[in-house]
Amino acid sequence: MTEFPPPADQPDPAVPAKRGAFTRFLDGVEWLGNLLPHPVTLFALLALGIVLLSGLFGALGVAVVDPRPQGAPGVAEDGMIRAVSLMNGDGLRRIFTGLVDNFTSFAPLGVVLVAMLGVGVAEKSGLLSAAVRSMVLGAPPKLVTVAIVFAGIISNTASEVGYVVLIPLGGAIYYALGRHPLAGMAAAFAGVSGGYSANLLIGTIDPLLAGITQEAAQLIDPDYRVLATANWYFMVASTFLITAIGSLVSIYIVEPQLGKYDASKADPDILDDEMMKPLDASERKGLRWAGIAMLGVFALMALTLWPEWGVFRNPETGDRMDSPFFDGFVVWILIFFVVLGYAYGRAARTMKSDRDVIDAMAGALSSLGLYIVLVFFAAQFVAFFGWTNLGGITAVTGAQFLVDTGMTGPAVFFLFILLCAIINLSLGSASAQWAVTAPIFVPMLMLIGYSPEAIQAAYRIGDSTTNIITPMMSYFGLILAWATRYQKDLGVGTLIAMMLPYSMFFLAAWSVFFYLWTFILGLPVGPGSPTYYEG
């Protein structure tokens, strides 16, 4: 690789740059985040901590008044919620015999495995990569920023394709257009990660979070169900909000701050990648057949739900929302991606037989090894939290605090979203963070009258908006590596500072939008998803 001398107007890299207060703050965030153990270790420690804490609270006889009606499912005869110790014979036997069931019955596990079978086919066939390239490379030059942000949001249906394909593609496109490549990467990163909870489609994260929310809600209402489509309406509307804000921040704040690009800082081989290559004839043919297949799947979905005789309507009431169609929506995700992926693969000749489909599914599941390990320990933590009644005690105590301080109105969600955003700085995984916080906040906010679906939607805002400024986000290092191809001396602080305007505007605008959507306009966040809980 050819080395270019630094321009005369650039500071000598051998001389340490002066570190401002904000940079020192970012260093502090990174240092604190690095103190946390691996998420698997964290859940193991949390599960152990619950066991020890239950022994202490059980010995002290900690109890609170159960706010649910007397005689309701799960309510004790004396109307109290008492701490149950796992630090005795009965508790240890329950842990030993329930360990496997806790794991296999953990709601998010099965739905994610099933969804990934389909996504694996679509990704292996090349459909996802071709679709993203088609969307971005085919956009008019004046709308390229909008196309990049929008494509980033849509890529969240299968998040890896956004991180691996779209973010470096954004930099390459800007470079080719004579614009600052880091601005293109920033726009893509903002869409893929900052807009993680906005989408037109239901992705793998939706059934995962819905399962965790359902587990938490059942601490208060054992029969409560949360659908994978719980936030779909709000997600669709948020797609256009985040696209608009991300594009405006890119064009009017980030790109001007970066200034004119100095090409001498770049790797001269950065444009040799396949990602800038236009779609060839086979890929275009594959996309056409995938589009036909998509229409076929949508037609099949409509036939099973819309007519009076629709087989997936509620067989007792005929209802479309409370129906097998949405209860089993993860199966539609599987069918959608398998059919589209195979149609594309056959037309583009990237898949020739059923063996290719099977290999794609196996490859998708083989990449989930770490996730499955994490789920094992997360499932124990959630189960122990429920067994010990510490979740219920925490929720009642917290809800009473909110009542005593008068913080029961809709404005409480601004504080909740901000808190989730701060927690996300140190615990970057959406599922890991929600598995820890949902058993506390979902019951707490349910007790003051808000539905689990609305609570989950609010959580997703806080979780998404700070993804782009935390080194704890799993793909942050990969993005930093891509960025250094355009600016060899780029550091973590520079990347975070570049993304901070997106985070600030997303957090403020999205929070206000949530408030307007749910409490001013009174719109549901998803199909069959009320704003208020009336248990």
Coordinates of C-alpha atoms in Angstrom, one line a residue:
M1 CA 0.0 0.0 0.0
T2 CA 1.3 3.4 -1.0
E3 CA 1.9 5.8 1.9
F4 CA 1.0 9.4 1.4
P5 CA 2.7 12.2 3.4
P6 CA 0.4 14.2 5.6
P7 CA -0.7 17.6 4.2
A8 CA 1.1 20.6 5.5
D9 CA -2.0 22.0 7.2
Q10 CA -2.6 18.8 9.2
P11 CA -1.2 18.4 12.7
D12 CA 1.8 16.1 13.2
P13 CA 0.4 12.7 14.3
A14 CA 3.4 12.1 16.5
V15 CA 2.3 15.1 18.7
P16 CA -0.6 14.1 21.0
A17 CA -3.7 16.1 20.3
K18 CA -5.2 18.2 23.0
R19 CA -8.1 16.3 24.6
G20 CA -11.2 18.3 25.4
A21 CA -13.7 17.7 28.1
F22 CA -16.1 15.9 25.8
T23 CA -13.4 13.5 24.6
R24 CA -12.4 12.8 28.2
F25 CA -16.1 12.1 28.9
L26 CA -16.2 9.6 26.0
D27 CA -13.0 8.0 27.3
G28 CA -14.8 7.6 30.7
V29 CA -17.8 6.0 29.1
E30 CA -15.5 3.5 27.3
W31 CA -13.5 2.8 30.4
L32 CA -16.7 2.1 32.4
G33 CA -18.1 -0.1 29.7
N34 CA -14.9 -2.1 29.6
L35 CA -15.3 -2.9 33.3
L36 CA -18.4 -4.9 32.6
P37 CA -17.9 -8.6 32.1
H38 CA -19.0 -10.5 29.0
P39 CA -22.8 -10.6 28.7
V40 CA -22.8 -14.4 29.4
T41 CA -20.8 -13.9 32.6
L42 CA -23.0 -10.9 33.5
F43 CA -26.2 -13.1 33.3
A44 CA -24.5 -15.9 35.3
L45 CA -23.6 -13.4 38.0
L46 CA -27.0 -11.9 38.0
A47 CA -28.6 -15.3 38.4
L48 CA -26.3 -16.1 41.2
G49 CA -27.0 -12.7 42.8
I50 CA -30.7 -13.3 42.7
V51 CA -30.3 -16.6 44.5
L52 CA -28.2 -15.0 47.3
L53 CA -30.5 -12.0 47.5
S54 CA -33.6 -14.3 47.8
G55 CA -32.0 -15.9 50.8
L56 CA -31.4 -12.6 52.5
F57 CA -34.9 -11.2 51.7
G58 CA -36.5 -14.5 52.6
A59 CA -34.8 -14.5 56.0
L60 CA -35.9 -10.9 56.6
G61 CA -39.5 -11.7 55.6
V62 CA -39.7 -9.0 53.0
A63 CA -43.3 -8.6 51.6
V64 CA -45.5 -6.1 49.9
V65 CA -49.3 -5.8 49.3
D66 CA -50.3 -7.4 46.0
P67 CA -52.2 -4.7 44.0
R68 CA -54.0 -7.4 41.9
P69 CA -57.6 -8.3 42.8
Q70 CA -58.1 -11.0 45.5
G71 CA -58.8 -14.3 43.8
A72 CA -57.0 -13.3 40.6
P73 CA -54.5 -15.9 39.2
G74 CA -51.3 -15.9 41.1
V75 CA -52.6 -13.9 44.0
A76 CA -51.8 -15.4 47.5
E77 CA -54.7 -15.9 49.9
D78 CA -53.4 -13.3 52.3
G79 CA -53.0 -10.8 49.4
M80 CA -49.2 -10.4 49.9
I81 CA -46.2 -10.8 47.7
R82 CA -43.5 -12.4 49.8
A83 CA -39.8 -13.0 49.0
V84 CA -39.2 -16.7 48.3
S85 CA -35.8 -18.0 49.3
L86 CA -33.8 -20.2 46.9
M87 CA -31.1 -20.6 49.5
N88 CA -32.7 -23.7 51.2
G89 CA -33.5 -27.3 50.3
D90 CA -36.7 -26.6 48.4
G91 CA -35.1 -23.7 46.5
L92 CA -32.0 -25.7 45.5
R93 CA -34.0 -28.6 44.4
R94 CA -36.2 -26.3 42.2
I95 CA -33.1 -24.8 40.6
F96 CA -31.6 -28.2 39.9
T97 CA -34.7 -29.7 38.4
G98 CA -35.8 -26.6 36.5
L99 CA -32.6 -25.6 34.8
V100 CA -33.3 -27.4 31.5
D101 CA -37.0 -26.3 31.4
N102 CA -36.0 -22.7 32.1
F103 CA -33.8 -22.9 29.0
T104 CA -36.0 -24.7 26.6
S105 CA -39.2 -22.9 27.5
F106 CA -37.6 -19.4 27.3
A107 CA -39.9 -17.7 24.8
P108 CA -37.4 -15.8 22.7
L109 CA -35.2 -18.9 22.0
G110 CA -37.6 -20.8 19.7
V111 CA -38.8 -17.8 17.7
V112 CA -35.3 -16.6 17.0
L113 CA -34.1 -20.0 15.8
V114 CA -37.1 -20.4 13.5
A115 CA -36.8 -16.9 12.1
M116 CA -33.1 -17.3 11.5
L117 CA -33.7 -20.4 9.4
G118 CA -35.5 -18.2 6.8
V119 CA -33.1 -15.3 7.1
G120 CA -30.2 -17.6 6.5
V121 CA -31.6 -18.7 3.2
A122 CA -32.2 -15.1 2.0
E123 CA -28.7 -14.1 3.1
K124 CA -26.8 -17.1 1.6
S125 CA -28.6 -16.8 -1.7
G126 CA -27.4 -13.2 -2.1
L127 CA -30.9 -11.8 -2.0
L128 CA -30.3 -9.4 0.9
S129 CA -27.0 -8.1 -0.5
A130 CA -28.5 -7.6 -3.9
A131 CA -31.6 -5.9 -2.6
V132 CA -29.6 -3.4 -0.5
R133 CA -27.2 -2.6 -3.4
S134 CA -30.1 -2.2 -5.8
M135 CA -31.8 0.3 -3.4
V136 CA -28.7 2.4 -2.9
L137 CA -26.9 2.3 -6.2
G138 CA -30.0 3.0 -8.1
A139 CA -30.9 6.2 -6.2
P140 CA -30.5 9.6 -7.9
P141 CA -27.4 11.4 -6.8
K142 CA -29.4 14.1 -4.9
L143 CA -31.3 11.4 -3.0
V144 CA -28.3 9.1 -2.3
T145 CA -28.2 10.1 1.4
V146 CA -31.9 9.5 1.9
A147 CA -31.5 6.1 0.1
I148 CA -28.6 5.1 2.3
V149 CA -30.4 5.9 5.6
F150 CA -33.6 4.3 4.4
A151 CA -31.8 1.2 3.2
G152 CA -30.0 1.0 6.5
I153 CA -33.3 0.9 8.4
I154 CA -34.8 -1.7 6.1
S155 CA -31.7 -3.9 6.4
N156 CA -32.5 -4.4 10.1
T157 CA -34.9 -7.2 9.0
A158 CA -31.6 -9.1 9.0
S159 CA -29.2 -6.7 10.8
E160 CA -25.9 -8.3 9.7
V161 CA -26.3 -7.4 6.1
G162 CA -26.6 -3.7 7.0
Y163 CA -23.4 -3.8 9.1
V164 CA -21.4 -5.9 6.7
V165 CA -22.6 -4.6 3.4
L166 CA -24.4 -1.3 3.6
I167 CA -22.0 0.7 5.9
P168 CA -18.9 0.1 3.9
L169 CA -21.0 0.6 0.7
G170 CA -22.1 4.0 2.0
G171 CA -18.5 5.1 2.3
A172 CA -17.6 3.8 -1.1
I173 CA -20.5 5.6 -2.8
Y174 CA -19.6 8.9 -1.2
Y175 CA -16.0 8.4 -2.2
A176 CA -16.9 7.7 -5.8
L177 CA -19.2 10.8 -5.8
G178 CA -16.3 13.0 -4.5
R179 CA -18.0 13.5 -1.1
H180 CA -16.5 12.7 2.3
P181 CA -16.7 8.9 2.6
L182 CA -17.0 9.0 6.4
A183 CA -20.2 11.0 5.9
G184 CA -21.6 8.2 3.8
M185 CA -20.6 5.6 6.4
A186 CA -22.2 7.8 9.1
A187 CA -25.5 8.0 7.2
A188 CA -25.6 4.2 6.8
F189 CA -24.5 3.6 10.4
A190 CA -27.3 5.9 11.6
G191 CA -29.9 4.0 9.6
V192 CA -28.7 0.5 10.4
S193 CA -28.0 1.0 14.1
G194 CA -29.5 4.3 15.2
G195 CA -32.8 3.3 13.5
Y196 CA -32.6 -0.3 14.7
S197 CA -36.2 -0.2 16.0
A198 CA -37.8 1.3 12.9
N199 CA -38.7 -0.8 9.9
L200 CA -41.5 -1.6 7.4
L201 CA -41.1 -5.3 8.0
I202 CA -41.0 -7.6 11.0
G203 CA -37.5 -8.9 11.7
T204 CA -35.8 -11.4 14.0
I205 CA -35.5 -8.8 16.8
D206 CA -39.2 -8.4 17.1
P207 CA -40.2 -11.9 18.3
L208 CA -37.1 -11.9 20.5
L209 CA -38.1 -8.7 22.3
A210 CA -41.7 -9.7 22.4
G211 CA -40.8 -13.0 24.1
I212 CA -38.8 -11.2 26.8
T213 CA -41.6 -8.6 27.3
Q214 CA -44.2 -11.4 27.6
E215 CA -42.0 -13.2 30.2
A216 CA -41.8 -9.9 32.2
A217 CA -45.5 -9.1 31.8
Q218 CA -46.5 -12.5 33.2
L219 CA -44.9 -11.6 36.5
I220 CA -48.1 -9.5 36.9
D221 CA -50.5 -11.2 34.5
P222 CA -49.7 -14.9 34.0
D223 CA -51.9 -15.1 30.9
Y224 CA -50.6 -12.1 29.1
R225 CA -49.4 -12.5 25.6
V226 CA -47.2 -10.2 23.5
L227 CA -47.1 -10.7 19.7
A228 CA -44.1 -10.3 17.5
T229 CA -46.1 -7.5 15.7
A230 CA -46.6 -5.6 19.0
N231 CA -44.8 -2.5 17.7
W232 CA -45.4 -2.8 14.0
Y233 CA -47.5 0.3 13.4
F234 CA -45.1 2.5 15.4
M235 CA -42.1 1.0 13.6
V236 CA -43.5 1.7 10.2
A237 CA -44.2 5.4 11.0
S238 CA -40.8 5.7 12.7
T239 CA -39.1 4.5 9.5
F240 CA -40.0 7.7 7.8
L241 CA -39.2 9.9 10.8
I242 CA -35.7 8.4 11.2
T243 CA -35.1 8.5 7.5
A244 CA -35.9 12.2 7.4
I245 CA -33.9 13.1 10.6
G246 CA -30.9 11.0 9.6
S247 CA -30.8 12.5 6.2
L248 CA -31.0 16.1 7.5
V249 CA -28.4 15.5 10.2
S250 CA -26.1 14.0 7.6
I251 CA -26.5 16.7 5.0
Y252 CA -26.6 19.8 7.3
I253 CA -24.5 18.8 10.3
V254 CA -22.1 15.8 9.9
E255 CA -20.9 16.3 6.3
P256 CA -20.2 20.1 6.7
Q257 CA -18.3 19.4 10.0
L258 CA -16.2 16.8 8.3
G259 CA -15.3 19.3 5.5
K260 CA -13.5 18.5 2.3
Y261 CA -12.1 15.0 2.2
D262 CA -8.3 14.6 2.0
A263 CA -7.8 11.5 -0.2
S264 CA -4.2 11.2 0.9
K265 CA -5.5 9.7 4.2
A266 CA -7.2 6.8 2.4
D267 CA -6.1 3.3 1.5
P268 CA -5.7 3.6 -2.3
D269 CA -7.3 0.1 -2.8
I270 CA -10.6 1.0 -1.1
L271 CA -12.6 1.0 -4.3
D272 CA -11.5 -2.5 -5.5
D273 CA -14.3 -4.2 -3.5
E274 CA -17.1 -6.1 -5.1
M275 CA -19.7 -4.0 -3.2
M276 CA -19.5 -1.0 -5.7
K277 CA -20.2 -3.3 -8.7
P278 CA -23.6 -2.7 -10.3
L279 CA -26.0 -5.5 -10.3
D280 CA -25.4 -8.0 -13.1
A281 CA -28.0 -9.6 -15.3
S282 CA -28.4 -12.7 -13.0
E283 CA -28.8 -10.6 -9.9
R284 CA -31.5 -8.4 -11.6
K285 CA -33.3 -11.6 -12.8
G286 CA -33.1 -13.0 -9.2
L287 CA -34.6 -9.8 -7.8
R288 CA -37.5 -9.9 -10.3
W289 CA -38.3 -13.5 -9.4
A290 CA -38.0 -12.6 -5.7
G291 CA -40.5 -9.8 -6.2
I292 CA -42.9 -12.2 -7.9
A293 CA -42.4 -14.6 -5.0
M294 CA -43.1 -11.8 -2.5
L295 CA -46.4 -11.0 -4.1
G296 CA -47.3 -14.7 -3.9
V297 CA -46.5 -14.9 -0.2
F298 CA -48.5 -11.7 0.5
A299 CA -51.4 -13.1 -1.4
L300 CA -51.3 -16.3 0.6
M301 CA -51.1 -14.3 3.8
A302 CA -54.2 -12.3 2.8
L303 CA -56.1 -15.4 1.9
T304 CA -55.5 -17.0 5.3
L305 CA -56.6 -13.9 7.2
W306 CA -58.9 -11.5 5.3
P307 CA -61.8 -13.6 4.0
E308 CA -64.5 -14.7 6.5
W309 CA -63.4 -18.3 5.9
G310 CA -59.7 -17.4 6.5
V311 CA -58.1 -20.4 8.1
F312 CA -55.9 -18.3 10.4
R313 CA -58.6 -16.1 11.8
N314 CA -59.7 -16.7 15.4
P315 CA -61.8 -19.9 15.1
E316 CA -64.1 -18.9 18.0
T317 CA -64.6 -15.1 17.4
G318 CA -63.5 -14.6 13.8
D319 CA -61.1 -11.8 15.0
R320 CA -58.2 -11.0 12.8
M321 CA -55.9 -9.5 15.4
D322 CA -56.3 -12.0 18.3
S323 CA -55.8 -14.9 15.9
P324 CA -53.4 -17.7 15.0
F325 CA -52.1 -15.5 12.1
F326 CA -50.4 -13.2 14.5
D327 CA -49.7 -15.7 17.3
G328 CA -47.6 -17.7 14.8
F329 CA -46.2 -14.7 12.8
V330 CA -42.7 -16.0 13.2
V331 CA -43.7 -18.8 10.8
W332 CA -44.6 -16.2 8.2
I333 CA -41.1 -14.7 8.7
L334 CA -39.7 -18.2 8.0
I335 CA -41.9 -18.7 4.9
F336 CA -41.2 -15.2 3.6
F337 CA -37.4 -15.4 3.6
V338 CA -37.2 -19.1 2.5
V339 CA -39.5 -18.5 -0.5
L340 CA -37.9 -15.2 -1.6
G341 CA -34.4 -16.4 -0.9
Y342 CA -34.9 -19.6 -2.9
A343 CA -36.7 -17.8 -5.8
Y344 CA -33.8 -15.4 -6.0
G345 CA -31.2 -18.2 -5.7
R346 CA -32.7 -20.3 -8.4
A347 CA -33.0 -17.4 -10.9
A348 CA -29.5 -16.0 -10.0
R349 CA -28.1 -19.5 -10.0
T350 CA -26.7 -19.2 -6.5
M351 CA -28.9 -22.1 -5.3
K352 CA -29.4 -25.2 -7.3
S353 CA -31.0 -27.7 -5.0
D354 CA -32.6 -28.3 -1.6
R355 CA -29.1 -29.1 -0.3
D356 CA -28.2 -25.4 -0.8
V357 CA -31.2 -24.4 1.2
I358 CA -30.4 -26.8 4.0
D359 CA -26.7 -25.6 4.1
A360 CA -27.9 -22.0 4.3
M361 CA -30.2 -22.8 7.3
A362 CA -27.4 -24.8 9.0
G363 CA -25.0 -21.9 8.5
A364 CA -27.5 -19.4 10.0
L365 CA -28.0 -21.5 13.1
S366 CA -24.3 -22.3 13.4
S367 CA -23.7 -18.5 13.8
L368 CA -26.0 -18.4 16.9
G369 CA -23.8 -20.4 19.2
L370 CA -22.9 -17.5 21.4
Y371 CA -26.6 -16.3 21.4
I372 CA -27.7 -19.8 22.6
V373 CA -25.2 -19.8 25.4
L374 CA -26.3 -16.3 26.4
V375 CA -30.0 -17.4 26.4
F376 CA -29.2 -20.3 28.7
F377 CA -28.0 -17.9 31.5
A378 CA -30.5 -15.2 30.7
A379 CA -33.3 -17.7 31.0
Q380 CA -32.1 -18.8 34.5
F381 CA -31.9 -15.1 35.6
V382 CA -35.5 -14.5 34.4
A383 CA -36.8 -17.7 36.0
F384 CA -35.1 -17.1 39.3
F385 CA -36.4 -13.5 39.3
G386 CA -39.9 -14.8 38.9
W387 CA -39.6 -17.7 41.4
T388 CA -38.3 -15.5 44.2
N389 CA -41.0 -12.8 43.7
L390 CA -38.3 -10.2 43.7
G391 CA -39.6 -9.0 40.3
G392 CA -43.1 -8.4 41.8
I393 CA -41.7 -6.8 44.9
T394 CA -39.5 -4.5 42.9
A395 CA -42.3 -3.6 40.6
V396 CA -44.8 -2.8 43.4
T397 CA -42.2 -0.8 45.3
G398 CA -41.2 1.1 42.2
A399 CA -44.8 1.7 41.1
Q400 CA -45.6 3.0 44.6
F401 CA -42.6 5.4 44.4
L402 CA -43.9 6.7 41.1
V403 CA -47.3 7.2 42.7
D404 CA -45.9 8.9 45.8
T405 CA -43.9 11.3 43.7
G406 CA -46.7 11.9 41.2
M407 CA -44.7 10.5 38.3
T408 CA -47.5 8.3 36.9
G409 CA -48.5 10.4 33.8
P410 CA -47.3 9.8 30.3
A411 CA -44.3 12.0 30.8
V412 CA -42.8 9.2 32.8
F413 CA -41.9 7.6 29.5
F414 CA -39.4 10.4 28.7
L415 CA -37.5 9.4 31.8
F416 CA -37.8 5.8 31.0
I417 CA -36.5 6.2 27.4
L418 CA -33.6 8.3 28.7
L419 CA -32.7 5.7 31.3
C420 CA -32.7 3.0 28.7
A421 CA -30.5 5.1 26.4
I422 CA -28.0 5.5 29.2
I423 CA -28.0 1.8 30.2
N424 CA -27.4 1.0 26.5
L425 CA -24.0 2.8 26.6
S426 CA -22.6 0.0 28.7
L427 CA -24.8 -2.9 27.7
G428 CA -25.0 -2.8 23.9
S429 CA -27.0 -5.9 23.1
A430 CA -30.8 -5.1 22.7
S431 CA -31.8 -8.6 23.9
A432 CA -29.3 -8.7 26.8
Q433 CA -30.3 -5.2 28.1
W434 CA -34.1 -6.0 27.8
A435 CA -33.7 -9.4 29.5
V436 CA -32.2 -7.6 32.5
T437 CA -34.4 -4.5 32.6
A438 CA -37.8 -5.9 31.4
P439 CA -38.6 -7.9 34.6
I440 CA -38.2 -4.6 36.5
F441 CA -39.7 -1.9 34.3
V442 CA -42.5 -3.9 32.5
P443 CA -44.3 -4.9 35.7
M444 CA -43.6 -1.5 37.3
L445 CA -45.2 0.5 34.5
M446 CA -48.0 -2.1 34.1
L447 CA -49.0 -1.4 37.7
I448 CA -49.5 2.3 37.0
G449 CA -51.6 1.5 34.0
Y450 CA -49.4 1.1 30.8
S451 CA -49.4 -1.9 28.5
P452 CA -46.3 -4.1 27.9
E453 CA -46.5 -3.3 24.2
A454 CA -46.2 0.5 24.8
I455 CA -43.5 -0.1 27.3
Q456 CA -41.5 -2.2 24.8
A457 CA -41.9 0.5 22.1
A458 CA -40.5 3.1 24.4
Y459 CA -37.6 0.8 25.4
R460 CA -36.7 0.3 21.8
I461 CA -36.3 4.0 21.3
G462 CA -33.8 4.3 24.1
D463 CA -32.0 1.2 23.0
S464 CA -31.6 2.2 19.4
T465 CA -30.6 5.9 19.7
T466 CA -27.3 5.3 21.6
N467 CA -26.2 2.2 19.7
I468 CA -24.2 4.5 17.4
I469 CA -22.2 6.1 20.2
T470 CA -21.2 3.1 22.4
P471 CA -18.1 1.0 21.9
M472 CA -20.1 -1.8 23.6
M473 CA -22.2 -2.3 20.5
S474 CA -21.0 -5.6 19.0
Y475 CA -20.3 -4.2 15.5
F476 CA -18.6 -1.0 16.6
G477 CA -15.1 -2.4 16.1
L478 CA -15.9 -3.6 12.6
I479 CA -17.2 -0.1 11.7
L480 CA -14.1 1.5 13.1
A481 CA -12.0 -0.8 11.0
W482 CA -13.9 0.1 7.9
A483 CA -13.6 3.8 8.7
T484 CA -9.8 3.7 9.1
R485 CA -9.6 2.7 5.5
Y486 CA -10.6 6.3 4.7
Q487 CA -8.8 7.9 7.6
K488 CA -5.9 5.9 8.9
D489 CA -5.5 7.8 12.2
L490 CA -9.3 7.6 13.1
G491 CA -9.9 6.8 16.7
V492 CA -12.9 5.7 18.8
G493 CA -13.5 9.2 20.1
T494 CA -13.6 10.6 16.5
L495 CA -16.2 8.0 15.4
I496 CA -18.4 8.6 18.5
A497 CA -18.2 12.4 18.1
M498 CA -19.2 12.0 14.4
M499 CA -22.3 9.9 15.4
L500 CA -23.3 12.0 18.5
P501 CA -25.5 14.5 16.6
Y502 CA -27.6 11.6 15.2
S503 CA -28.0 10.1 18.6
M504 CA -29.1 13.4 20.2
F505 CA -31.6 14.3 17.4
F506 CA -32.9 10.7 17.2
L507 CA -33.5 10.5 21.0
A508 CA -35.2 13.9 21.3
A509 CA -37.4 13.6 18.1
W510 CA -38.3 10.0 18.5
S511 CA -39.3 10.4 22.2
V512 CA -41.6 13.3 21.3
F513 CA -43.0 11.3 18.4
F514 CA -43.8 8.4 20.7
Y515 CA -45.6 10.8 23.1
L516 CA -47.6 12.3 20.2
W517 CA -48.4 8.9 18.7
T518 CA -49.6 7.2 21.9
F519 CA -50.9 9.9 24.1
I520 CA -52.0 12.8 21.9
L521 CA -53.2 10.9 18.8
G522 CA -54.2 7.8 20.8
L523 CA -52.8 5.4 18.2
P524 CA -51.9 1.8 19.0
V525 CA -48.2 0.9 18.6
G526 CA -49.1 -2.3 16.9
P527 CA -52.0 -4.7 16.0
G528 CA -53.9 -5.5 19.1
S529 CA -51.5 -3.4 21.2
P530 CA -53.3 -1.0 23.5
T531 CA -51.5 1.9 25.2
Y532 CA -53.0 1.2 28.6
Y533 CA -53.1 -1.9 30.6
E534 CA -56.5 -2.7 32.3
G535 CA -55.7 -5.9 34.1

